[in-house]
Amino acid sequence: MEAGAYVWCRDTKGEEAWLLCEVVKKTHDEVTLKEKDKPSNVFTKGIESINEETGERKFEGIELANTPLSDADKVEGRDNDLIALPHLHEPAILHSLSDRFFRGKIYTWTGPVLIAVNPFQRLQLYGTEILESYRRDGLLKAQGMQSGQDLEPHIFAIADRSYRQMMSESRRSQSILISGESGAGKTESTKIVMLYLTTLGAGNNEAVQDETNGSNGELSVMQKVLQSNPVLEAFGNARTLRNDNSSRFGKFIELGFSRAGHLMGAKVQTYLLEKVRLAFHAAGERNYHIFYQLLRGCTEEDHAKYEFHDGLTGGLDLPNYFHYTGQGGAPHLREFTDEDGLSYTLKAMRKLGWTEKTIDDTLRLIAGLLHLGQITFNSVEKDGLETAEVAEDKILNYTAKLLGVDVDKMRVALTEKIIVARGQEIKTLLTPEKAQDARDALAKTIYGALFLWVVDQVNLSIGWERDDDIRSSCGVLDIFGFECFAINSFEQLCINFTNEALQQQFNQFIFKLEQAEYEAESIAWAFIEFPDNQDCLDTIQAPKVGILSMLDDECRLPKGSDRNFAKRLIDHYLPEKNQTVSENTRIHATNIQKGKSIFSVRHFAGLVQYSVETNFMEKNKDEIPLTAEILFETAPSKLIQDTYAIQKRENLGRAATEAKTGKQPKPKTVGQQFKEQLTTLIESVQKTDPHYIRCIKPNDAAKPLLMTRKRTTEQLRYGGVLEAVRVARAGYPVRMKHTAFFQRYRMLLPTVAEEVLPWSMDGHEPQQLCVKLVDVVLAEGAKNKEASAKGPLDPKEEGITRSEKIRRMQNQPIPMSFPKTDVQLGKTKVFMRKHPHDCLEAHRVFHQHASASVIQCWARGLEQQRSFFISQDAIQTIQRCYRGFKGRERYVNFKNLDSRHIVKQSNGSFFFNLDGPTYGKRMPESSLQLHSECLSNGELSTVPGKGLFVFKAVFVVAICAESALLSRSKIVFGRMLSGRSSPCCVQLFYLSSVPLALVLLRKN
């Protein structure tokens, strides 16, 4: 780092995070920098640390900058993978992501992790042609072949990788974990991944068909799975200050595939729906989409059916009139209208097989919840106590009718509270404030139960029929990102607890397991420290002393309260007077915060402050009041009964175990439910091969082509991307047992003699054989590279074997060239980096194809030879029969010749004119000719009664296909008959395309 070099300097005052600066002057103790974009900004930085071993000085907040890539390098995709950066650090990654973002490249590899930056605009990146290109590329790579094109980083690529690994020999299930904060694009990324996986699972035929499958209009499995998204989004997504379509619940979608890779169905598991949003949402936010879709999208007829009377709104539109939808101002969405949203939702419901009655019952229940929020209470004095009374019976009647419950029992559920003590019921009349809380609690209970029922209906529509049909699965996790607001409550604690657990799993996968494996195998490995947040998880979930365990204990106490819970928590972790930080540094609280029942937790993403007096206990209990239970159990509506049964099933904890011991099953708290669900989720992920997509939100304004560099840096740090890049670059991601490595790659050297490298491992040390195999492979690779330096090897070269000729005619794999240090031999395994593994696999498939071609060559040759011999024998048999028949026919014709068959030509020669069925045409001059000198010598005489001449003929039929005997030249030869020699002339000629040789002419 000398004068004139460019470096990155941390920006501690502005929003740029890092500034690109030029080194003006460097001394022993400090360095003078000048900002590139603002040359007037000149400042100095001192020494931060000194390496005792090397003496290298580290200046404060300074990192070397990479040489800028040329336009040609960018076109070639030199920045597609961040681990290829010469200087790998936070500012280099930030700069690369920013540069690619403004060039429209929102996806970037960081080793095994895909970074996806939300563009906040529609890009042409997901069309059929692009999907097909990644599908084709993945198929070729799965067969060890190269597609001939370097595809850009894409979410299709990571989805294809998970599918190909699932279909490999091990058939291990896969999982794709999509994380990021609200507004980063997790929901859209999930839908894109599902589109790709369902397309591959549907097969070529089904993928290109219409939505219906067959003439009966039944939906294909692929379309059913995709149509589940609009329904789940309508009931589980809402507008927040950060995102128009924020998922207010977590979901894990498991796609089940058969042995052949066909999609058989899917299952959806949901986590922690934000039910509190139903009763309250902040300004600028909205309730769940389904409410606004119904209010703005239903017809005038539906208005009357659902008791939406526009004349009573006082000029307000319906969403602003109703209490549960108007608290945030009922803003419209930017991307689509609520009218279109209702159309999409109803269309998806019908395609999933919902009947019109089911759809109507569901919408009636939604309308009933809207009217429930309109119920108000008057204060009435009874027995000297203030009690609540429903202000308008008309609204109560609307609500009861639409919900399908008894109106009197609903009145009781809103204004009374029943407590069972020692087997006796104690009724308490509620105040107007408590009645309003009971109303909101009832609404949250009904909607939460309805959401669980919707998920069950979706699973019934898209689920597979038999578990035996499922060979492996690919799960897609879309779960809430890390949250930190001005006031954080119980929901944020659960959400951040989830992110802690997922981050720990990410740490284990990327860091812990990698380094532990290298150390166990004695592999040369530069140890990298990484953050371990297990102590934070223990702080939240540990038995007895964890935050959630303490909260559960407080909920069991008759006089438990939020303030008592906060005091108990602070007394345990901050027992000393004026202590503000716990021993494990995870719990923080100042004296002022302690007095306000506020504590802070230091998460992996930073310090988050939680306010306990935001109904921590009530939200954790999530109890269904006894009056509400009576209301649901006696409701005439089947939908209400079904939803209540599902809610009750979810709330019962350890029911099976306690039933065996004779104890009454107790309901689970939300914290208990969540811990169990999260534990199951983490265990499921650990049984799979995980793939990671880190979604980044470039700005909080949701505007395109705008990136706030400081916010982006925070998200990179929170997501563990920086550490993942370093490990992926330095580590060895591929590992195999010695035996498996040797047996798999010994075939790459078919021409190497047994004495040099044996084929069998019997009697040999596996590790030494693997070392020798790597040495010989590299030597052969260097030899082949040198031989092919002037061009491809000639397959017609003399002296090479047929196998070698076929290998030279094949498409050649990538050169077998890589540093030997990229392959490390451990105690029991071989560790490889990505490039040498790709080389070995490509050459293995190459040799398999060549061997298959040799086998096919011999098999096809034998088949053709057999077919030729059969045809040849049949042809010869036919020829023999045909020629024999023709020869006998000609013999008879010659015996019956008379003088009319001889014609004298002008040149004095004679020829035969043979009449008859076969010889009814004049013979050409090249046919059998009798020379005039034979006639003048009297060798032919007249015989009375037989015409002019009599011949005693001898025929010899020569069967000689395509030989010299087929020529029309004269053959003069002598033949001895009866002891005399007679000159004869014979001419080969064609009769009916059959060659015959006439050997004749002896005087009788």
Tab-separated table of C-alpha atoms in Angstrom, residues 304-519:
chain	number	residue	atom	x	y	z
A	304	ALA	CA	-76.108	-6.847	0.669
A	305	LYS	CA	-75.242	-10.432	1.556
A	306	TYR	CA	-72.380	-9.402	3.845
A	307	GLU	CA	-74.249	-6.395	5.322
A	308	PHE	CA	-71.856	-3.848	3.809
A	309	HIS	CA	-74.161	-0.812	3.731
A	310	ASP	CA	-72.305	2.016	1.982
A	311	GLY	CA	-74.850	4.607	3.139
A	312	LEU	CA	-73.763	4.190	6.749
A	313	THR	CA	-70.067	4.934	6.190
A	314	GLY	CA	-70.396	8.717	6.284
A	315	GLY	CA	-68.678	9.173	2.950
A	316	LEU	CA	-65.728	6.903	3.780
A	317	ASP	CA	-64.900	3.986	1.621
A	318	LEU	CA	-65.547	0.657	3.308
A	319	PRO	CA	-61.926	-0.169	4.303
A	320	ASN	CA	-61.607	3.156	6.128
A	321	TYR	CA	-65.016	2.733	7.771
A	322	PHE	CA	-64.387	-0.593	9.481
A	323	HIS	CA	-62.273	-0.460	12.632
A	324	TYR	CA	-60.136	-3.496	11.853
A	325	THR	CA	-59.136	-2.165	8.403
A	326	GLY	CA	-59.069	1.613	8.826
A	327	GLN	CA	-56.544	2.137	11.636
A	328	GLY	CA	-53.649	2.606	9.220
A	329	GLY	CA	-55.540	4.638	6.626
A	330	ALA	CA	-56.297	1.630	4.375
A	331	PRO	CA	-53.667	2.551	1.747
A	332	HIS	CA	-53.729	0.966	-1.672
A	333	LEU	CA	-50.963	-1.372	-2.767
A	334	ARG	CA	-48.441	-0.290	-5.368
A	335	GLU	CA	-48.175	-3.448	-7.426
A	336	PHE	CA	-51.787	-4.611	-7.746
A	337	THR	CA	-55.302	-3.627	-6.782
A	338	ASP	CA	-57.458	-5.282	-4.149
A	339	GLU	CA	-60.112	-5.945	-6.811
A	340	ASP	CA	-57.630	-8.003	-8.807
A	341	GLY	CA	-56.442	-9.618	-5.596
A	342	LEU	CA	-59.923	-10.943	-4.811
A	343	SER	CA	-60.217	-12.292	-8.343
A	344	TYR	CA	-56.886	-14.139	-8.008
A	345	THR	CA	-57.817	-15.496	-4.583
A	346	LEU	CA	-61.221	-16.816	-5.677
A	347	LYS	CA	-59.705	-18.325	-8.816
A	348	ALA	CA	-57.052	-20.115	-6.746
A	349	MET	CA	-59.659	-21.409	-4.274
A	350	ARG	CA	-61.729	-22.904	-7.071
A	351	LYS	CA	-58.686	-24.482	-8.705
A	352	LEU	CA	-57.734	-26.065	-5.405
A	353	GLY	CA	-61.118	-27.775	-5.359
A	354	TRP	CA	-62.973	-25.584	-2.896
A	355	THR	CA	-66.729	-25.689	-3.400
A	356	GLU	CA	-68.735	-22.504	-3.837
A	357	LYS	CA	-70.368	-23.104	-0.434
A	358	THR	CA	-66.961	-23.416	1.240
A	359	ILE	CA	-65.782	-20.226	-0.405
A	360	ASP	CA	-68.942	-18.387	0.603
A	361	ASP	CA	-68.750	-19.630	4.198
A	362	THR	CA	-65.137	-18.468	4.401
A	363	LEU	CA	-65.935	-14.998	3.077
A	364	ARG	CA	-68.958	-14.730	5.376
A	365	LEU	CA	-66.696	-15.442	8.324
A	366	ILE	CA	-64.284	-12.709	7.141
A	367	ALA	CA	-67.223	-10.286	6.875
A	368	GLY	CA	-68.360	-11.348	10.340
A	369	LEU	CA	-64.938	-10.459	11.783
A	370	LEU	CA	-65.182	-7.013	10.200
A	371	HIS	CA	-68.552	-6.454	11.873
A	372	LEU	CA	-67.180	-7.843	15.141
A	373	GLY	CA	-64.671	-4.996	15.180
A	374	GLN	CA	-67.565	-2.520	14.914
A	375	ILE	CA	-69.166	-3.657	18.174
A	376	THR	CA	-68.872	-1.014	20.890
A	377	PHE	CA	-69.904	-1.057	24.524
A	378	ASN	CA	-71.762	1.268	26.837
A	379	SER	CA	-71.042	1.594	30.512
A	380	VAL	CA	-73.885	0.337	32.734
A	381	GLU	CA	-73.891	0.215	36.517
A	382	LYS	CA	-75.004	-3.060	38.101
A	383	ASP	CA	-74.866	-3.714	41.819
A	384	GLY	CA	-72.641	-0.692	42.194
A	385	LEU	CA	-70.129	-1.964	39.606
A	386	GLU	CA	-69.384	-0.651	36.163
A	387	THR	CA	-70.260	-3.246	33.539
A	388	ALA	CA	-70.314	-3.362	29.754
A	389	GLU	CA	-73.339	-3.555	27.530
A	390	VAL	CA	-73.413	-3.945	23.747
A	391	ALA	CA	-74.189	-0.552	22.250
A	392	GLU	CA	-75.954	-1.672	19.044
A	393	ASP	CA	-77.792	-4.977	18.863
A	394	LYS	CA	-78.072	-4.628	15.072
A	395	ILE	CA	-74.309	-4.927	14.619
A	396	LEU	CA	-74.249	-7.825	17.085
A	397	ASN	CA	-76.937	-9.574	15.037
A	398	TYR	CA	-74.974	-8.978	11.799
A	399	THR	CA	-71.876	-10.437	13.419
A	400	ALA	CA	-73.586	-13.523	14.859
A	401	LYS	CA	-75.374	-14.261	11.589
A	402	LEU	CA	-72.223	-13.999	9.458
A	403	LEU	CA	-70.043	-15.921	11.907
A	404	GLY	CA	-72.679	-18.624	12.303
A	405	VAL	CA	-72.939	-18.494	16.105
A	406	ASP	CA	-75.741	-17.980	18.610
A	407	VAL	CA	-76.316	-14.276	19.247
A	408	ASP	CA	-77.074	-14.631	22.970
A	409	LYS	CA	-74.013	-16.744	23.649
A	410	MET	CA	-71.954	-14.269	21.716
A	411	ARG	CA	-73.244	-11.454	23.905
A	412	VAL	CA	-72.140	-13.453	26.927
A	413	ALA	CA	-68.715	-14.107	25.402
A	414	LEU	CA	-68.216	-10.364	24.938
A	415	THR	CA	-69.446	-9.095	28.290
A	416	GLU	CA	-68.772	-11.871	30.790
A	417	LYS	CA	-65.844	-13.892	32.033
A	418	ILE	CA	-66.149	-17.367	33.531
A	419	ILE	CA	-63.498	-18.802	35.830
A	420	VAL	CA	-63.558	-22.412	37.039
A	421	ALA	CA	-62.231	-22.804	40.568
A	422	ARG	CA	-62.404	-26.157	42.357
A	423	GLY	CA	-65.035	-27.389	39.948
A	424	GLN	CA	-67.264	-24.347	40.294
A	425	GLU	CA	-67.901	-21.671	37.708
A	426	ILE	CA	-67.503	-18.065	38.794
A	427	LYS	CA	-68.996	-15.443	36.468
A	428	THR	CA	-67.603	-11.940	36.302
A	429	LEU	CA	-69.092	-9.019	34.389
A	430	LEU	CA	-66.567	-7.108	32.306
A	431	THR	CA	-66.025	-3.374	32.157
A	432	PRO	CA	-66.276	-1.644	28.745
A	433	GLU	CA	-62.487	-1.605	28.435
A	434	LYS	CA	-62.232	-5.304	29.327
A	435	ALA	CA	-65.141	-6.084	26.991
A	436	GLN	CA	-63.307	-4.390	24.163
A	437	ASP	CA	-60.245	-6.524	24.959
A	438	ALA	CA	-62.482	-9.621	24.979
A	439	ARG	CA	-63.875	-8.605	21.580
A	440	ASP	CA	-60.381	-8.283	20.102
A	441	ALA	CA	-59.249	-11.529	21.736
A	442	LEU	CA	-62.276	-13.322	20.274
A	443	ALA	CA	-61.515	-11.892	16.826
A	444	LYS	CA	-57.865	-12.975	17.029
A	445	THR	CA	-58.896	-16.465	18.152
A	446	ILE	CA	-61.386	-16.867	15.299
A	447	TYR	CA	-58.971	-15.567	12.659
A	448	GLY	CA	-56.077	-17.632	13.967
A	449	ALA	CA	-58.254	-20.749	13.851
A	450	LEU	CA	-59.488	-19.822	10.376
A	451	PHE	CA	-55.909	-19.451	9.135
A	452	LEU	CA	-54.989	-22.907	10.453
A	453	TRP	CA	-58.099	-24.295	8.745
A	454	VAL	CA	-57.105	-22.632	5.445
A	455	VAL	CA	-53.645	-24.215	5.696
A	456	ASP	CA	-55.260	-27.616	6.336
A	457	GLN	CA	-57.500	-27.196	3.300
A	458	VAL	CA	-54.506	-26.258	1.167
A	459	ASN	CA	-52.611	-29.334	2.364
A	460	LEU	CA	-55.598	-31.543	1.550
A	461	SER	CA	-55.603	-30.147	-1.990
A	462	ILE	CA	-51.866	-30.290	-2.739
A	463	GLY	CA	-50.694	-33.148	-0.488
A	464	TRP	CA	-49.565	-36.547	-1.738
A	465	GLU	CA	-51.745	-39.592	-1.204
A	466	ARG	CA	-49.228	-42.154	0.069
A	467	ASP	CA	-45.944	-41.587	1.878
A	468	ASP	CA	-44.535	-44.686	0.174
A	469	ASP	CA	-44.649	-42.837	-3.154
A	470	ILE	CA	-42.227	-40.186	-1.878
A	471	ARG	CA	-38.571	-41.050	-2.386
A	472	SER	CA	-37.107	-37.677	-1.409
A	473	SER	CA	-38.204	-34.106	-0.888
A	474	CYS	CA	-37.083	-30.537	-1.340
A	475	GLY	CA	-38.191	-28.046	1.287
A	476	VAL	CA	-38.411	-24.282	0.812
A	477	LEU	CA	-38.308	-22.154	3.955
A	478	ASP	CA	-39.769	-18.641	3.829
A	479	ILE	CA	-39.675	-17.209	7.304
A	480	PHE	CA	-39.677	-13.772	8.865
A	481	GLY	CA	-36.415	-11.899	8.967
A	482	PHE	CA	-34.737	-10.166	11.860
A	483	GLU	CA	-36.889	-7.347	13.289
A	484	CYS	CA	-36.022	-4.347	15.435
A	485	PHE	CA	-38.580	-1.562	15.920
A	486	ALA	CA	-38.957	1.378	18.268
A	487	ILE	CA	-41.155	-0.783	20.514
A	488	ASN	CA	-40.530	-4.528	20.374
A	489	SER	CA	-42.879	-7.029	21.969
A	490	PHE	CA	-43.320	-10.776	22.348
A	491	GLU	CA	-43.736	-11.322	18.579
A	492	GLN	CA	-40.365	-9.731	17.838
A	493	LEU	CA	-38.722	-11.892	20.503
A	494	CYS	CA	-40.072	-15.054	18.849
A	495	ILE	CA	-39.127	-13.844	15.375
A	496	ASN	CA	-35.580	-12.951	16.401
A	497	PHE	CA	-35.309	-16.239	18.296
A	498	THR	CA	-36.093	-17.998	15.028
A	499	ASN	CA	-33.414	-16.057	13.215
A	500	GLU	CA	-30.917	-16.868	15.962
A	501	ALA	CA	-31.633	-20.583	15.543
A	502	LEU	CA	-31.370	-20.400	11.753
A	503	GLN	CA	-28.156	-18.386	11.994
A	504	GLN	CA	-26.703	-20.969	14.339
A	505	GLN	CA	-27.634	-23.691	11.873
A	506	PHE	CA	-25.987	-21.636	9.145
A	507	ASN	CA	-22.894	-21.261	11.303
A	508	GLN	CA	-22.768	-24.984	11.929
A	509	PHE	CA	-23.128	-25.785	8.262
A	510	ILE	CA	-20.691	-23.227	6.910
A	511	PHE	CA	-18.214	-22.872	9.760
A	512	LYS	CA	-18.337	-25.320	12.617
A	513	LEU	CA	-18.664	-28.561	10.692
A	514	GLU	CA	-16.143	-27.461	8.083
A	515	GLN	CA	-13.406	-26.592	10.496
A	516	ALA	CA	-14.078	-29.504	12.835
A	517	GLU	CA	-13.832	-31.864	9.882
A	518	TYR	CA	-10.552	-30.358	8.715
A	519	GLU	CA	-9.028	-30.541	12.162
